[in-house]
Short mmCIF file of C-alpha atoms in Angstrom, two decimals:
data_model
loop_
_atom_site.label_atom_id
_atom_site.label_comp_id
_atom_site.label_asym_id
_atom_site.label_seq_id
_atom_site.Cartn_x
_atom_site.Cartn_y
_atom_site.Cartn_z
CA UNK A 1 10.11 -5.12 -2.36
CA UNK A 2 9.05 -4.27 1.37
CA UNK A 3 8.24 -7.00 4.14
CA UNK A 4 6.95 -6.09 7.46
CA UNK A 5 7.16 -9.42 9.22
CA UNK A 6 5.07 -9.35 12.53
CA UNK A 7 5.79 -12.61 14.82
CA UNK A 8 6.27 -13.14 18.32
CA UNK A 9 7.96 -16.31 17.96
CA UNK A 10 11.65 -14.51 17.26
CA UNK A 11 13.49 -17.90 16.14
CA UNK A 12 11.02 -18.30 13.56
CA UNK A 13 11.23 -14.57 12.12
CA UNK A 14 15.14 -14.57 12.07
CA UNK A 15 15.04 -17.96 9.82
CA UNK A 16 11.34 -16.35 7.25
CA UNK A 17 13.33 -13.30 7.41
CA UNK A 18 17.00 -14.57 5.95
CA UNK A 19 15.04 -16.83 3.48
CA UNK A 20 13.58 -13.25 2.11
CA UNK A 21 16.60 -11.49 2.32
CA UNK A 22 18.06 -14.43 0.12
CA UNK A 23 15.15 -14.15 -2.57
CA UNK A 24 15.71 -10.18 -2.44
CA UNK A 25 13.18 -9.01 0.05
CA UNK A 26 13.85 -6.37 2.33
CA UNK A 27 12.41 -7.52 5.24
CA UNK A 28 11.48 -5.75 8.58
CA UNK A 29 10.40 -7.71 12.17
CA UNK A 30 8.55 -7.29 14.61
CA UNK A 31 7.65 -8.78 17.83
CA UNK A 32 4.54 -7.89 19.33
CA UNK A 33 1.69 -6.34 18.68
CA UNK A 34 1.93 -2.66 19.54
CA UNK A 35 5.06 -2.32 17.61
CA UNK A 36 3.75 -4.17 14.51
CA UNK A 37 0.45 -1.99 14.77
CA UNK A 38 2.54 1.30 14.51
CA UNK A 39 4.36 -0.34 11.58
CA UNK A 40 1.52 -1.65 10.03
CA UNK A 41 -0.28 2.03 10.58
CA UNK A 42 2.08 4.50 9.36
CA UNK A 43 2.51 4.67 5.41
CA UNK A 44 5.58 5.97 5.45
CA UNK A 45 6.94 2.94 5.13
CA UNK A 46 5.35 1.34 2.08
CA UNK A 47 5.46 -1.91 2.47
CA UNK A 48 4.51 -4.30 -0.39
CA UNK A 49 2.83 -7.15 1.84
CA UNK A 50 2.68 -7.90 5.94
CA UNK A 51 3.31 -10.88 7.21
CA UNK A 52 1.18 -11.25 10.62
CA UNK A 53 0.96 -13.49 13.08
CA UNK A 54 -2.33 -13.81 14.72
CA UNK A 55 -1.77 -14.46 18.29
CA UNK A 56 0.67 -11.54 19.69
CA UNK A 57 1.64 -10.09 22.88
CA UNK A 58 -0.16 -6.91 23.61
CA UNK A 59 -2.45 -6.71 20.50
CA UNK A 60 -3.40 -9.89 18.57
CA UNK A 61 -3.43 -9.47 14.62
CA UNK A 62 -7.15 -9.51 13.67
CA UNK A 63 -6.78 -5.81 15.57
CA UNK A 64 -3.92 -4.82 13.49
CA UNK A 65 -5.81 -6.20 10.57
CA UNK A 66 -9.03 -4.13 11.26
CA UNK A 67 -7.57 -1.22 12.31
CA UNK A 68 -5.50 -1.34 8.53
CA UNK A 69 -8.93 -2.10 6.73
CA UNK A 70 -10.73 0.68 8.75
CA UNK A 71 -7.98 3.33 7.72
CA UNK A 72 -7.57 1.87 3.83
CA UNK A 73 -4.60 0.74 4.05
CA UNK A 74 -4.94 -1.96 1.30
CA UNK A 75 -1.79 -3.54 1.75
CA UNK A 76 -1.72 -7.59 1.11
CA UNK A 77 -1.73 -8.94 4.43
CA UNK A 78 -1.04 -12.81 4.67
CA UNK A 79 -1.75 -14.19 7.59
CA UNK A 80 0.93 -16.86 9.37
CA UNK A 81 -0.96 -18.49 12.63
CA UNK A 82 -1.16 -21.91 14.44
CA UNK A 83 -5.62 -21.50 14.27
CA UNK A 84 -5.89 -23.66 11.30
CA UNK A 85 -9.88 -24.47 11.51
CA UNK A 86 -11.95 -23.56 8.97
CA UNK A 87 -14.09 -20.70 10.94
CA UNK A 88 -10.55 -19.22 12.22
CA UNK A 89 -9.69 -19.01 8.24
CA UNK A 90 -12.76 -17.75 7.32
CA UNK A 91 -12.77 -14.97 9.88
CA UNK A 92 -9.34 -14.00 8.43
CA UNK A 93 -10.26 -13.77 5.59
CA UNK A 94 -13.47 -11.37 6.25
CA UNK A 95 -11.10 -9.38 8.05
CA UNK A 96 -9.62 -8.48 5.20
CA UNK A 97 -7.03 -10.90 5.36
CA UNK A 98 -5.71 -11.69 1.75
CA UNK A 99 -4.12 -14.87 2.63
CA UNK A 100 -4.08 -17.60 5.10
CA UNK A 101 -1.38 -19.45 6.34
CA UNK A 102 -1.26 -22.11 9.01
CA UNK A 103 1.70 -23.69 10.90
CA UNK A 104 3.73 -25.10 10.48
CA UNK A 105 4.35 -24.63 6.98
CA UNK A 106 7.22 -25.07 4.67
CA UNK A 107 8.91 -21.62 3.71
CA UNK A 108 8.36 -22.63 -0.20
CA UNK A 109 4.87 -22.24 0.26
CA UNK A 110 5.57 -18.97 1.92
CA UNK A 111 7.21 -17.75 -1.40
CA UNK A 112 5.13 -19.19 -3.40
CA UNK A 113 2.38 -17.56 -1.87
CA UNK A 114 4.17 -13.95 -1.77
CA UNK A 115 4.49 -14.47 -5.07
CA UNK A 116 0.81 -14.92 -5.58
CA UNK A 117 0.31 -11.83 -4.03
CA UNK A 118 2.81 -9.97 -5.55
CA UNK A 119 1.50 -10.76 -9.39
CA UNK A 120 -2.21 -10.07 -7.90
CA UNK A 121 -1.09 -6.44 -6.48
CA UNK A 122 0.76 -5.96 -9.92
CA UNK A 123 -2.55 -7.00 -11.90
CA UNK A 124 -4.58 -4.11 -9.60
CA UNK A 125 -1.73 -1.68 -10.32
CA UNK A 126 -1.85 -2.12 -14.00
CA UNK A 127 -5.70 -1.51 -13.98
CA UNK A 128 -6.38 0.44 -17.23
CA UNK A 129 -8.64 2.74 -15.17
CA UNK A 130 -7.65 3.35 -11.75
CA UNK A 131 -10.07 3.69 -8.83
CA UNK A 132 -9.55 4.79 -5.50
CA UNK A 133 -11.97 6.49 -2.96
CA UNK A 134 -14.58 6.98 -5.63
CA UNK A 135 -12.13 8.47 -8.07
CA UNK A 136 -11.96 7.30 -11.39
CA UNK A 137 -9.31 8.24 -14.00
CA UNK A 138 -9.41 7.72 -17.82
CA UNK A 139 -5.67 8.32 -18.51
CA UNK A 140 -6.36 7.92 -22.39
CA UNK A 141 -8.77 10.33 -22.08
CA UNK A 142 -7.33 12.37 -19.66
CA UNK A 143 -10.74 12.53 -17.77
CA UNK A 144 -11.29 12.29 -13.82
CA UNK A 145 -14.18 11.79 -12.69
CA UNK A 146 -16.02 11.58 -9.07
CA UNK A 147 -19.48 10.60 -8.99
CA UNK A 148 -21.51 12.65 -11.67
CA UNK A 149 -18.57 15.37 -11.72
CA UNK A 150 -16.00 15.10 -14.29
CA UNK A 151 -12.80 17.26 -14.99
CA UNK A 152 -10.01 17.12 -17.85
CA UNK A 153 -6.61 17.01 -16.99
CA UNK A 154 -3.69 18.23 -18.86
CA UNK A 155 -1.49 15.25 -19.59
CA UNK A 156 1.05 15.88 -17.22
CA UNK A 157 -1.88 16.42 -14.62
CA UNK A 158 -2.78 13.20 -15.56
CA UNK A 159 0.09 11.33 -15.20
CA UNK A 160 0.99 12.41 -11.99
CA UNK A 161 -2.37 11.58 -10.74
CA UNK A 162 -2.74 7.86 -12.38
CA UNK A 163 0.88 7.54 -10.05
CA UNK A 164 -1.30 8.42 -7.00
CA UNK A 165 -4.66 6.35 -7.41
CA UNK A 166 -2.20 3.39 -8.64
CA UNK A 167 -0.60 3.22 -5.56
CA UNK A 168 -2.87 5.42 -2.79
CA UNK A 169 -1.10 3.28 0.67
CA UNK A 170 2.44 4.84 -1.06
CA UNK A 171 4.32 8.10 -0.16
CA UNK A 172 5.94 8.91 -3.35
CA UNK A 173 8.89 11.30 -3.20
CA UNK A 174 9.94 14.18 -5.57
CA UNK A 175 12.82 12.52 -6.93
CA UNK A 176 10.66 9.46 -7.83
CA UNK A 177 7.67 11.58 -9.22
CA UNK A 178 9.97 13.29 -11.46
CA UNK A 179 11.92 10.65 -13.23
CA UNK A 180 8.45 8.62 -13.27
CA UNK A 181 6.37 11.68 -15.27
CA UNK A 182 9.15 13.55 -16.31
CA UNK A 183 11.97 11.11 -17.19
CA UNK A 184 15.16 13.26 -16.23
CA UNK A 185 16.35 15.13 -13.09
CA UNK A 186 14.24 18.39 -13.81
CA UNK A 187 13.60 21.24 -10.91
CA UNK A 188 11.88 19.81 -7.66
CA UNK A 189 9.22 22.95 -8.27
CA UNK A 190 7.98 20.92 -11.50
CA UNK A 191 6.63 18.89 -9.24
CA UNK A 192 5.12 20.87 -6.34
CA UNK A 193 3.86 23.36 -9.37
CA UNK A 194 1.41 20.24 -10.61
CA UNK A 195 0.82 18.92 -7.01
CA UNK A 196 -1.03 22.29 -6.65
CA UNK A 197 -2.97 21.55 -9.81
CA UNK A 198 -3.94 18.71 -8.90
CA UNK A 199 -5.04 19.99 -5.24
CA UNK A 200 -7.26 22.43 -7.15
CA UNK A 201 -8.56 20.08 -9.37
CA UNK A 202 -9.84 17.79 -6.46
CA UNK A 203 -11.50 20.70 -4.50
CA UNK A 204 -13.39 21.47 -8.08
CA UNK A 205 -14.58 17.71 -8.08
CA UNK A 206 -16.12 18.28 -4.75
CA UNK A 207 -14.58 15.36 -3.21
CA UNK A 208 -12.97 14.16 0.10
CA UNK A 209 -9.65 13.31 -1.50
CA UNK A 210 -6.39 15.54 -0.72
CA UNK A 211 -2.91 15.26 -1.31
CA UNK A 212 -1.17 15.15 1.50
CA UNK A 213 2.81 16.65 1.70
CA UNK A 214 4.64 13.98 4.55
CA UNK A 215 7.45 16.10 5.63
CA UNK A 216 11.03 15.64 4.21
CA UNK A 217 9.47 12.63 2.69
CA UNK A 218 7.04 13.52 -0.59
CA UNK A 219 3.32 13.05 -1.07
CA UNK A 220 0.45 10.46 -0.47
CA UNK A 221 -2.85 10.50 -1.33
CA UNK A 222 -5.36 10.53 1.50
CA UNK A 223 -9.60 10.43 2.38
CA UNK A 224 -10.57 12.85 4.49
CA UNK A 225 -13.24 11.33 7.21
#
């Protein structure tokens, strides 16, 4: 699992960020704003939850937090900050903040907490149905559907696309697509054969969803604005 830790106060992200190492995190910090926007911002990266600080050099954390809501990132965001009232919480939280943290707190709870969000990401990820940007999949019955349009997939077509809308904030590369769908180190082309499918199967739907190739990296699912 993935960390992006964003905190100005360096002592304190060197002593979070061992504690994750310890219980298997990989962890990555930052220390001000700009830098943890960028991080926060480009997908790429795939992290599993952010860490943020609220008050940060250069750009604070609610605008790192909006600006990930307002592009879709949905990526569990717990917020670590010293504003413990109850309006400063509940501002967070309508942010789009999934949790809220104050400090000084005892890195247990931390866990604990990332924890928490880890089994709640795992229960959206293991959603029988998958929905993401209107798109709805039926993967028993191999049926996607966008508003009143509906298509059948073939179940490889299927499969590949229930790994997209399970995880749409993820770049997912070839070698990972194939052992997930296929199961064994087939041809790369397998893959880019039903990632053109599946491009012409949105485009029949009629909706603003594309795959998008991230060079020398793999694919990610994107809304087009």
């Amino acid at each position: 699992m993935r960390i992006l830790l964003v905190d100005d106060d360096k002592n304190l992200s060197d002593v979070i960020a061992e504690q994750l190492e310890k219980e298997g995190y990989h962890t990555d910090c930052c220390y001000d704003g700009e830098i943890g926007l960028h991080y926060a911002l480009n997908q790429e990266h795939s992290y599993d939850i952010i860490l943020l600080d609220r008050m940060l050099p250069i750009i604070d954390g609610m605008t790192i937090l909006k600006a990930m809501r307002q592009k879709k990132i949905a990526t569990p965001v717990l917020m670590m900050t010293a504003l413990g009232e109850l309006d400063d919480k509940v501002e967070g939280l309508d942010c789009g903040a999934d949790d809220y943290l104050v400090k000084p707190f005892y890195t247990r709870e931390l866990l604990a907490r990332i924890r928490a969000l880890t089994r709640r990401q795992a229960d959206v990820v293991k959603s029988d149905n998958p929905n993401v940007y209107g798109l709805t999949l039926y993967p028993e019955a191999r049926r996607l559907e966008y508003h009143d349009q509906v298509l059948l997939l073939t179940p490889k077509e299927s499969e590949l696309m229930k790994a997209f809308l399970e995880k749409p904030e993820k770049t997912h590369s070839r070698s990972e697509l194939l052992w997930q769908i296929w199961g064994s180190t087939v041809e790369d082309g397998n893959v880019d054969n039903y990632i053109y499918f599946l491009r012409k199967r949105l485009r029949e739907l009629g909706c603003p969803v594309v795959i998008k190739s991230v060079y020398g990296t793999g694919y990610r699912l994107e809304e087009q604005v």
